[in-house]
mmCIF file with all atom_site columns, C-alpha atoms in Angstrom:
data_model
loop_
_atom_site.group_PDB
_atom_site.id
_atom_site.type_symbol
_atom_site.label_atom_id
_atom_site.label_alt_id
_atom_site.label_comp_id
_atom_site.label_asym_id
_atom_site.label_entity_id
_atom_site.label_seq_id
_atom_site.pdbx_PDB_ins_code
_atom_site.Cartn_x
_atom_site.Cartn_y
_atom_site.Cartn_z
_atom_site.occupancy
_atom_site.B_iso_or_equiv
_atom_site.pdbx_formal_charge
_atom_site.auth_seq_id
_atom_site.auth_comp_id
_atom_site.auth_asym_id
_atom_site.auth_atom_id
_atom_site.pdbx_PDB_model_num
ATOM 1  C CA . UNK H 1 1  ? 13.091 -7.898  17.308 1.00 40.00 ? 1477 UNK H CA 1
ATOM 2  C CA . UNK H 1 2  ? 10.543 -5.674  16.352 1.00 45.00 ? 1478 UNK H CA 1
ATOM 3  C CA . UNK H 1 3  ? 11.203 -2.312  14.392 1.00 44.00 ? 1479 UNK H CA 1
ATOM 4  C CA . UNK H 1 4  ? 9.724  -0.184  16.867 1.00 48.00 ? 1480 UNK H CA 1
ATOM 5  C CA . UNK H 1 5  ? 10.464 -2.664  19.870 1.00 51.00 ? 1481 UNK H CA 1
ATOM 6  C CA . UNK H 1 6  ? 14.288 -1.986  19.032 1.00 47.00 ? 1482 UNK H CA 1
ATOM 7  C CA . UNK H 1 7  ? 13.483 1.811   18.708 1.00 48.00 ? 1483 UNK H CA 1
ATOM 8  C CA . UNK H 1 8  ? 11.911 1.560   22.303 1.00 52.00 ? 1484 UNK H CA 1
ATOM 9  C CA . UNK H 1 9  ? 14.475 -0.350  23.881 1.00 50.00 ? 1485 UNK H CA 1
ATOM 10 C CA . UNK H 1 10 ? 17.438 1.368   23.146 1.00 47.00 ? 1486 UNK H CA 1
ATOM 11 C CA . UNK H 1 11 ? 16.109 4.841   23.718 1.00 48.00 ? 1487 UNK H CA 1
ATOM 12 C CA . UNK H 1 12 ? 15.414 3.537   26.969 1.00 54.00 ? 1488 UNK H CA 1
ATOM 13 C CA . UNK H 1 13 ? 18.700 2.882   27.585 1.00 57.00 ? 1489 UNK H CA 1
ATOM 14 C CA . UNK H 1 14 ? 19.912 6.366   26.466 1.00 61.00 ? 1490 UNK H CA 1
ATOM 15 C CA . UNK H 1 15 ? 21.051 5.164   23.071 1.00 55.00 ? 1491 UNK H CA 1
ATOM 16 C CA . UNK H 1 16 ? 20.342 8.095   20.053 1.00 55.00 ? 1492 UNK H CA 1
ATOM 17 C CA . UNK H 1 17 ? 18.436 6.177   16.821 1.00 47.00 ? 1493 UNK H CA 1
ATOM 18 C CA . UNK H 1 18 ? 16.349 7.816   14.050 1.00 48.00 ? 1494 UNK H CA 1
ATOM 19 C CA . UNK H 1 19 ? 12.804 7.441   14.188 1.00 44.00 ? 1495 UNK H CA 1
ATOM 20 C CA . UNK H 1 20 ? 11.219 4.423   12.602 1.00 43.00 ? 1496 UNK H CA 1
ATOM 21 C CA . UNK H 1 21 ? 10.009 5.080   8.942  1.00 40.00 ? 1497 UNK H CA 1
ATOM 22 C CA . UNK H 1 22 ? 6.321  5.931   9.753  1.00 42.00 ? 1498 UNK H CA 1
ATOM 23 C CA . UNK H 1 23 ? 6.950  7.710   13.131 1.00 45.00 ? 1499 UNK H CA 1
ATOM 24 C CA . UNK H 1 24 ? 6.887  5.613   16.572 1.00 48.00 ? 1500 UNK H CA 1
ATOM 25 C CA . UNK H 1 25 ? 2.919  5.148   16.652 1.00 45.00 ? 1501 UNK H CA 1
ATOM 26 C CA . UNK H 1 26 ? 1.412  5.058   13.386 1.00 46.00 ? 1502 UNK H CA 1
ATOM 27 C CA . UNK H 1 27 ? 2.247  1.529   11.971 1.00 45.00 ? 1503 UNK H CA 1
ATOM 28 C CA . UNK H 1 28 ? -0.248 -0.383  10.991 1.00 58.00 ? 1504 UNK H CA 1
ATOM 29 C CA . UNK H 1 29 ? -1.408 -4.299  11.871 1.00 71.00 ? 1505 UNK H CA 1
ATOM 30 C CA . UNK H 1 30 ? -2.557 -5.607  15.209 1.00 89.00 ? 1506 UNK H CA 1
ATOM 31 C CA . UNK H 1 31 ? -1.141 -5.657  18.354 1.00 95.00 ? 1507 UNK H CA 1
ATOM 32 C CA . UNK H 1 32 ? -0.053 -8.245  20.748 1.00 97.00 ? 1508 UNK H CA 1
ATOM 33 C CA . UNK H 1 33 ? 1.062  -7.079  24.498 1.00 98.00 ? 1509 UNK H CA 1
ATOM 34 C CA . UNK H 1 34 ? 3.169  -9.771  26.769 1.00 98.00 ? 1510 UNK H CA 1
ATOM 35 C CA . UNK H 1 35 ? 3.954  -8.769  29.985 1.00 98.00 ? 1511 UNK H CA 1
ATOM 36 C CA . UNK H 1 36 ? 7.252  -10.473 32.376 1.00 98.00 ? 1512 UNK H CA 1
ATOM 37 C CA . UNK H 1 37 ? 5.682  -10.217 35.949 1.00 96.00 ? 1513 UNK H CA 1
ATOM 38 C CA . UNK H 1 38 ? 9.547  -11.439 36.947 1.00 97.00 ? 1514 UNK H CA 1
ATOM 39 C CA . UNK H 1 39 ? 10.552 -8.447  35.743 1.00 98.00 ? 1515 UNK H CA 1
ATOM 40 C CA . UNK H 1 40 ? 7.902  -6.070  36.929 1.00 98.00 ? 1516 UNK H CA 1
ATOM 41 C CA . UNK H 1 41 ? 9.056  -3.656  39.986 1.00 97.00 ? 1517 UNK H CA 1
ATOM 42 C CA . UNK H 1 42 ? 5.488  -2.459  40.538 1.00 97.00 ? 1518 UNK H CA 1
ATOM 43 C CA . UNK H 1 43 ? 5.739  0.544   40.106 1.00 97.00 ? 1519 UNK H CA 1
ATOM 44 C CA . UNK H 1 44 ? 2.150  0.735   38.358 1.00 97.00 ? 1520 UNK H CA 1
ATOM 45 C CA . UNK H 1 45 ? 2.578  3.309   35.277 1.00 97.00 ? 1521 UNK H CA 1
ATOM 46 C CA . UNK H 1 46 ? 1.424  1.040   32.955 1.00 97.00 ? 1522 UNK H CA 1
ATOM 47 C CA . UNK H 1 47 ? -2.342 0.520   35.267 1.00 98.00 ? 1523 UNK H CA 1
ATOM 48 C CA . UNK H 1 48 ? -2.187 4.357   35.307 1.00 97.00 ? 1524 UNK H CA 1
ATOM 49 C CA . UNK H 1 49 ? -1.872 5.040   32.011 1.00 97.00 ? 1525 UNK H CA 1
ATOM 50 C CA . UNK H 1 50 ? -4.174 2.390   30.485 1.00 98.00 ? 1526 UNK H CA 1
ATOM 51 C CA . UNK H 1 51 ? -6.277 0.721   32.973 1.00 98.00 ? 1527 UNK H CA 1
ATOM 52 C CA . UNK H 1 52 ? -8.279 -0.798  30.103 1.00 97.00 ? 1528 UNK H CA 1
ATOM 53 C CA . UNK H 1 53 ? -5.218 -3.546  29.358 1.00 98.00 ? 1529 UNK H CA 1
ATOM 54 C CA . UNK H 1 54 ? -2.798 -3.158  32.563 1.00 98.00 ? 1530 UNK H CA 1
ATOM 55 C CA . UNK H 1 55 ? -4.335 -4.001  36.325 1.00 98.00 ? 1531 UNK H CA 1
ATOM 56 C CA . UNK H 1 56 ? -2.023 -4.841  39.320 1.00 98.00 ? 1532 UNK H CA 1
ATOM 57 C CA . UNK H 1 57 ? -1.770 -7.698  41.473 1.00 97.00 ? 1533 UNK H CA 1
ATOM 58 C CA . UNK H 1 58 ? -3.354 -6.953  44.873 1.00 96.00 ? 1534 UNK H CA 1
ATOM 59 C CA . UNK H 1 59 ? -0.543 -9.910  46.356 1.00 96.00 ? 1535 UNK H CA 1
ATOM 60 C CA . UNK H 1 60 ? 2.584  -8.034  45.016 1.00 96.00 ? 1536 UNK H CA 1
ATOM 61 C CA . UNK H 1 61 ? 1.835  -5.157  42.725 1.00 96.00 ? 1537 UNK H CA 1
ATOM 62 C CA . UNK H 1 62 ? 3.580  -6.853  39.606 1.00 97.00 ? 1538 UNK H CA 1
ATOM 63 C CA . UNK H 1 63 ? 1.963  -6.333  36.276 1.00 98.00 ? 1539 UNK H CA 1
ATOM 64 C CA . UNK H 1 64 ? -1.470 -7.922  35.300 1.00 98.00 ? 1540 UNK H CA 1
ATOM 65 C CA . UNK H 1 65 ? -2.015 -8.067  31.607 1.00 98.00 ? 1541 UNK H CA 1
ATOM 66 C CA . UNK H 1 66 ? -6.253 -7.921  30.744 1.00 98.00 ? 1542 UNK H CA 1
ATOM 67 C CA . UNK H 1 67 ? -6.250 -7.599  27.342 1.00 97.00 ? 1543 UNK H CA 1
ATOM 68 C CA . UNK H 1 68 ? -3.385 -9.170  25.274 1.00 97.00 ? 1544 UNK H CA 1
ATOM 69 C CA . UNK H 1 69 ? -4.716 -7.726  22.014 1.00 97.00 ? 1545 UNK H CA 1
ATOM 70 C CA . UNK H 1 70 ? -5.977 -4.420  22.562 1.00 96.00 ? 1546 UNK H CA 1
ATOM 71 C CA . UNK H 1 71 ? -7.954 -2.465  20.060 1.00 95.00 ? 1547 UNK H CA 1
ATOM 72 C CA . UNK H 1 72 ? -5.935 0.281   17.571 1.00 92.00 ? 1548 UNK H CA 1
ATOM 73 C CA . UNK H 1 73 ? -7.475 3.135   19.542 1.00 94.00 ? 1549 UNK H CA 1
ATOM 74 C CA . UNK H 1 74 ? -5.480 2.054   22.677 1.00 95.00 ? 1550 UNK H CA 1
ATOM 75 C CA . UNK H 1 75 ? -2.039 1.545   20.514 1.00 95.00 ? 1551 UNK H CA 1
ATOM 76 C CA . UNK H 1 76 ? -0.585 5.136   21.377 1.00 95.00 ? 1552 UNK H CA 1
ATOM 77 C CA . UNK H 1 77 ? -1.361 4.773   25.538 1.00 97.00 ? 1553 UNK H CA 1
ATOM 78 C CA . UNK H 1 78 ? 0.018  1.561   25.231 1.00 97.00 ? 1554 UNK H CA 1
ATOM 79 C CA . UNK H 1 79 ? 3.273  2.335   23.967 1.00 97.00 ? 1555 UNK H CA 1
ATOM 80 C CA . UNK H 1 80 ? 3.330  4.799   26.261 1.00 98.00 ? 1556 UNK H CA 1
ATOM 81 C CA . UNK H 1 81 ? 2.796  2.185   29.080 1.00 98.00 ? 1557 UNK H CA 1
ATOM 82 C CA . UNK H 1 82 ? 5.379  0.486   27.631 1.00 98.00 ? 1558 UNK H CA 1
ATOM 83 C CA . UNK H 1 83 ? 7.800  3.500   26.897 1.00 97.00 ? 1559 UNK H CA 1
ATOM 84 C CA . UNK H 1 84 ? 7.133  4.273   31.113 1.00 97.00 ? 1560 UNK H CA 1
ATOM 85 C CA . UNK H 1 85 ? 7.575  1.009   32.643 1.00 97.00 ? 1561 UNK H CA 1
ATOM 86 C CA . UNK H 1 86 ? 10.887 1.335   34.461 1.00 97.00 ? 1562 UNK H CA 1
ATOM 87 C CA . UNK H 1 87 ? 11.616 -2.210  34.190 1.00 97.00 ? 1563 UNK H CA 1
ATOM 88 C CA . UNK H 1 88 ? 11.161 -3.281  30.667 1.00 97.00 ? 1564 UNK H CA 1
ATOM 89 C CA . UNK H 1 89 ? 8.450  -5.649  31.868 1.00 98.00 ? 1565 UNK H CA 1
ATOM 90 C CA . UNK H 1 90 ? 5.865  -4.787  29.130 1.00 98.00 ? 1566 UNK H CA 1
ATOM 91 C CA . UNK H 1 91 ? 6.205  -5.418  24.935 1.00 97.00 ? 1567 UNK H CA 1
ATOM 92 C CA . UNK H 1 92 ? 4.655  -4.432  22.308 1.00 97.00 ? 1568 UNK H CA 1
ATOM 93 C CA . UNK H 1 93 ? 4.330  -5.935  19.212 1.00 95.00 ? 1569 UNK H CA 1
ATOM 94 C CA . UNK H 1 94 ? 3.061  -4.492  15.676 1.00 90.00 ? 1570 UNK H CA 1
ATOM 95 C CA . UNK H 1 95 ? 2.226  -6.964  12.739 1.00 82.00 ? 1571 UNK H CA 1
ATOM 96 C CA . UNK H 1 96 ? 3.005  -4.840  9.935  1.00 63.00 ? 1572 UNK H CA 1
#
C-alpha cells in the first residue's frame, strides 16, 4: 500500500500517524484513481467535490469514475474526494 494511501486510511479510521515526508498532497508522479462501486453508499461527495473525475449513476447513485488519470492540478480535490468518501470506495494512487 501506498505511502499516502496508508496515511489516508488509517486516519480515517481514527488512528494518529505523522504526516508523510513531503506533506499529504505534494508528492510528485502521476495519478491513477480506481473506484469500488460495491462499496460506494452514494452519498455523492466525491461528484461534489470534483465533478471533473467523479459523476453518479442515475440507476443507484454509486460512484462513476470519468477520468482514471486526472491531471496534477486536480490531485489536491481529489484526495479530498477521497479523504470524504464515507465508504472507502475511492483510491488514490501516486507514482513517486
Amino acid at each position: 500500500m501506498h505511502l499516502l494511501q496508508t496515511y489516508i486510511t488509517c486516519t480515517f479510521m481514527g488512528v494518529n500517524l505523522p504526516q508523510p515526508p513531503h506533506g499529504p498532497h505534494t508528492l510528485e508522479g502521476n495519478m491513477k484513481v480506481h473506484t469500488d462501486t460495491q462499496r460506494c453508499v452514494g452519498a455523492g461527495m466525491c461528484a461534489l467535490t470534483v465533478p471533473e473525475v467523479f459523476d453518479q449513476s442515475e440507476e443507484d447513485g454509486t460512484v462513476v469514475l470519468l477520468d482514471a488519470e486526472p491531471p496534477a492540478g486536480q490531485r489536491a480535490a481529489v484526495q479530498r474526494a477521497e479523504r470524504l468518501c464515507p465508504s472507502g470506495a475511492i483510491s488514490v494512487l501516486l507514482d513517486d
